[in-house]
mmCIF file of C-alpha atoms in Angstrom:
data_model
loop_
_atom_site.group_PDB
_atom_site.id
_atom_site.type_symbol
_atom_site.label_atom_id
_atom_site.label_comp_id
_atom_site.label_asym_id
_atom_site.label_seq_id
_atom_site.Cartn_x
_atom_site.Cartn_y
_atom_site.Cartn_z
ATOM 1 C CA MET A 9 -27.232 17.491 34.588
ATOM 2 C CA SER A 10 -25.481 13.864 33.548
ATOM 3 C CA CYS A 11 -22.364 13.177 35.582
ATOM 4 C CA PHE A 12 -19.747 11.437 34.272
ATOM 5 C CA PHE A 13 -17.342 8.821 36.018
ATOM 6 C CA MET A 14 -13.989 8.489 33.896
ATOM 7 C CA ILE A 15 -11.486 5.944 35.386
ATOM 8 C CA ASP A 16 -7.811 4.426 34.065
ATOM 9 C CA VAL A 17 -6.695 1.547 35.239
ATOM 10 C CA TYR A 18 -3.623 -0.027 36.033
ATOM 11 C CA ILE A 19 -3.710 -3.397 36.811
ATOM 12 C CA ASP A 20 -1.227 -5.289 39.270
ATOM 13 C CA GLY A 21 -0.388 -8.380 37.751
ATOM 14 C CA GLU A 22 -2.534 -11.526 37.014
ATOM 15 C CA ARG A 23 -3.707 -11.874 40.256
ATOM 16 C CA GLY A 24 -4.743 -8.356 40.871
ATOM 17 C CA ARG A 25 -6.337 -9.044 37.262
ATOM 18 C CA GLY A 26 -8.585 -11.867 38.531
ATOM 19 C CA MET A 27 -9.502 -9.896 41.962
ATOM 20 C CA TYR A 28 -10.680 -7.094 39.550
ATOM 21 C CA ASP A 29 -13.151 -8.811 37.285
ATOM 22 C CA SER A 30 -14.344 -10.245 40.276
ATOM 23 C CA TYR A 31 -14.863 -7.131 41.446
ATOM 24 C CA ILE A 32 -16.572 -6.075 38.059
ATOM 25 C CA ARG A 33 -19.297 -8.636 38.173
ATOM 26 C CA LYS A 34 -20.333 -7.321 41.610
ATOM 27 C CA VAL A 35 -19.567 -3.272 41.046
ATOM 28 C CA ARG A 36 -21.485 -3.496 37.625
ATOM 29 C CA PRO A 37 -25.429 -3.863 38.814
ATOM 30 C CA ILE A 38 -25.000 -1.872 42.038
ATOM 31 C CA VAL A 39 -24.046 1.106 39.268
ATOM 32 C CA GLU A 40 -26.884 0.411 37.217
ATOM 33 C CA ARG A 41 -29.378 0.521 40.295
ATOM 34 C CA PHE A 42 -28.381 3.696 41.026
ATOM 35 C CA GLY A 43 -28.836 4.683 37.567
ATOM 36 C CA GLY A 44 -25.362 4.150 36.161
ATOM 37 C CA ARG A 45 -24.783 3.806 32.398
ATOM 38 C CA TYR A 46 -21.596 1.624 30.689
ATOM 39 C CA LEU A 47 -20.450 3.854 27.775
ATOM 40 C CA VAL A 48 -16.824 2.506 27.686
ATOM 41 C CA ARG A 49 -14.993 -0.207 29.172
ATOM 42 C CA THR A 50 -12.275 -1.068 26.906
ATOM 43 C CA GLU A 51 -8.687 -2.817 27.616
ATOM 44 C CA ASN A 52 -7.811 -0.527 23.618
ATOM 45 C CA VAL A 53 -6.515 2.164 24.924
ATOM 46 C CA PHE A 54 -3.872 4.072 23.612
ATOM 47 C CA SER A 55 -2.090 6.803 25.600
ATOM 48 C CA LEU A 56 -0.629 10.323 24.398
ATOM 49 C CA SER A 57 1.403 10.993 27.320
ATOM 50 C CA PRO A 58 4.250 7.908 28.158
ATOM 51 C CA SER A 59 4.160 8.493 31.461
ATOM 52 C CA ARG A 60 0.277 7.407 31.589
ATOM 53 C CA ASN A 61 -0.274 3.998 29.944
ATOM 54 C CA PRO A 62 -3.347 2.877 31.218
ATOM 55 C CA GLN A 63 -4.523 -1.449 30.977
ATOM 56 C CA ARG A 64 -8.312 -0.555 31.007
ATOM 57 C CA VAL A 65 -10.480 2.932 30.750
ATOM 58 C CA ILE A 66 -13.705 2.835 31.809
ATOM 59 C CA LEU A 67 -16.535 5.611 31.737
ATOM 60 C CA ILE A 68 -19.508 5.535 33.071
ATOM 61 C CA GLU A 69 -22.766 7.826 33.002
ATOM 62 C CA PHE A 70 -24.585 8.868 35.613
ATOM 63 C CA PRO A 71 -28.119 10.990 35.647
ATOM 64 C CA ASP A 72 -26.627 13.298 38.329
ATOM 65 C CA ARG A 73 -24.018 13.892 40.495
ATOM 66 C CA GLU A 74 -26.488 13.221 43.363
ATOM 67 C CA ALA A 75 -26.845 9.221 41.656
ATOM 68 C CA LEU A 76 -23.161 9.028 41.454
ATOM 69 C CA ASN A 77 -22.395 9.997 44.785
ATOM 70 C CA ALA A 78 -25.437 7.890 46.183
ATOM 71 C CA CYS A 79 -23.839 4.906 44.559
ATOM 72 C CA PHE A 80 -20.253 5.008 45.876
ATOM 73 C CA SER A 81 -21.237 5.881 49.044
ATOM 74 C CA SER A 82 -23.764 2.929 49.525
ATOM 75 C CA ASP A 83 -23.216 0.298 51.496
ATOM 76 C CA GLU A 84 -23.700 -2.094 48.786
ATOM 77 C CA TYR A 85 -20.457 -0.573 47.216
ATOM 78 C CA LYS A 86 -18.284 0.058 50.321
ATOM 79 C CA ALA A 87 -18.511 -4.048 51.204
ATOM 80 C CA ILE A 88 -16.542 -4.526 47.532
ATOM 81 C CA ALA A 89 -14.695 -1.312 47.292
ATOM 82 C CA GLY A 90 -11.609 -3.289 49.424
ATOM 83 C CA GLU A 91 -10.910 -5.134 46.302
ATOM 84 C CA ARG A 92 -10.466 -3.059 43.857
ATOM 85 C CA GLU A 93 -8.437 -1.128 46.320
ATOM 86 C CA SER A 94 -5.919 -4.408 46.750
ATOM 87 C CA SER A 95 -6.125 -5.481 42.893
ATOM 88 C CA VAL A 96 -5.245 -1.858 40.690
ATOM 89 C CA ASP A 97 -4.140 1.465 41.066
ATOM 90 C CA ALA A 98 -7.112 3.715 39.006
ATOM 91 C CA ARG A 99 -7.707 7.462 38.921
ATOM 92 C CA ALA A 100 -10.888 8.674 38.292
ATOM 93 C CA VAL A 101 -12.476 12.112 37.704
ATOM 94 C CA ILE A 102 -15.958 13.674 37.498
ATOM 95 C CA ALA A 103 -16.959 15.853 34.747
ATOM 96 C CA GLU A 104 -20.597 16.867 34.599
ATOM 97 C CA GLY A 105 -21.998 18.341 31.980
#
């Protein structure tokens, strides 16, 4: 069963944008090694909630929950996770279907 990882991103200024863009270049090959496929990655976001206005939205499909869990618990991912944590406020949800 496919598993979808949805993230809305709030970037912390220009310094944060540079750090986050560096993280994105590093994370993509990791995600792809675990079978993840980027379906959407856009800054063309229109919020229906005035209190929630992300600057970027990302949707990644994994073959199953096990692949998603393996990706984000891998040593490769853990080595770069701090770059995301220090540059953006991100909210993520997982949906299986």
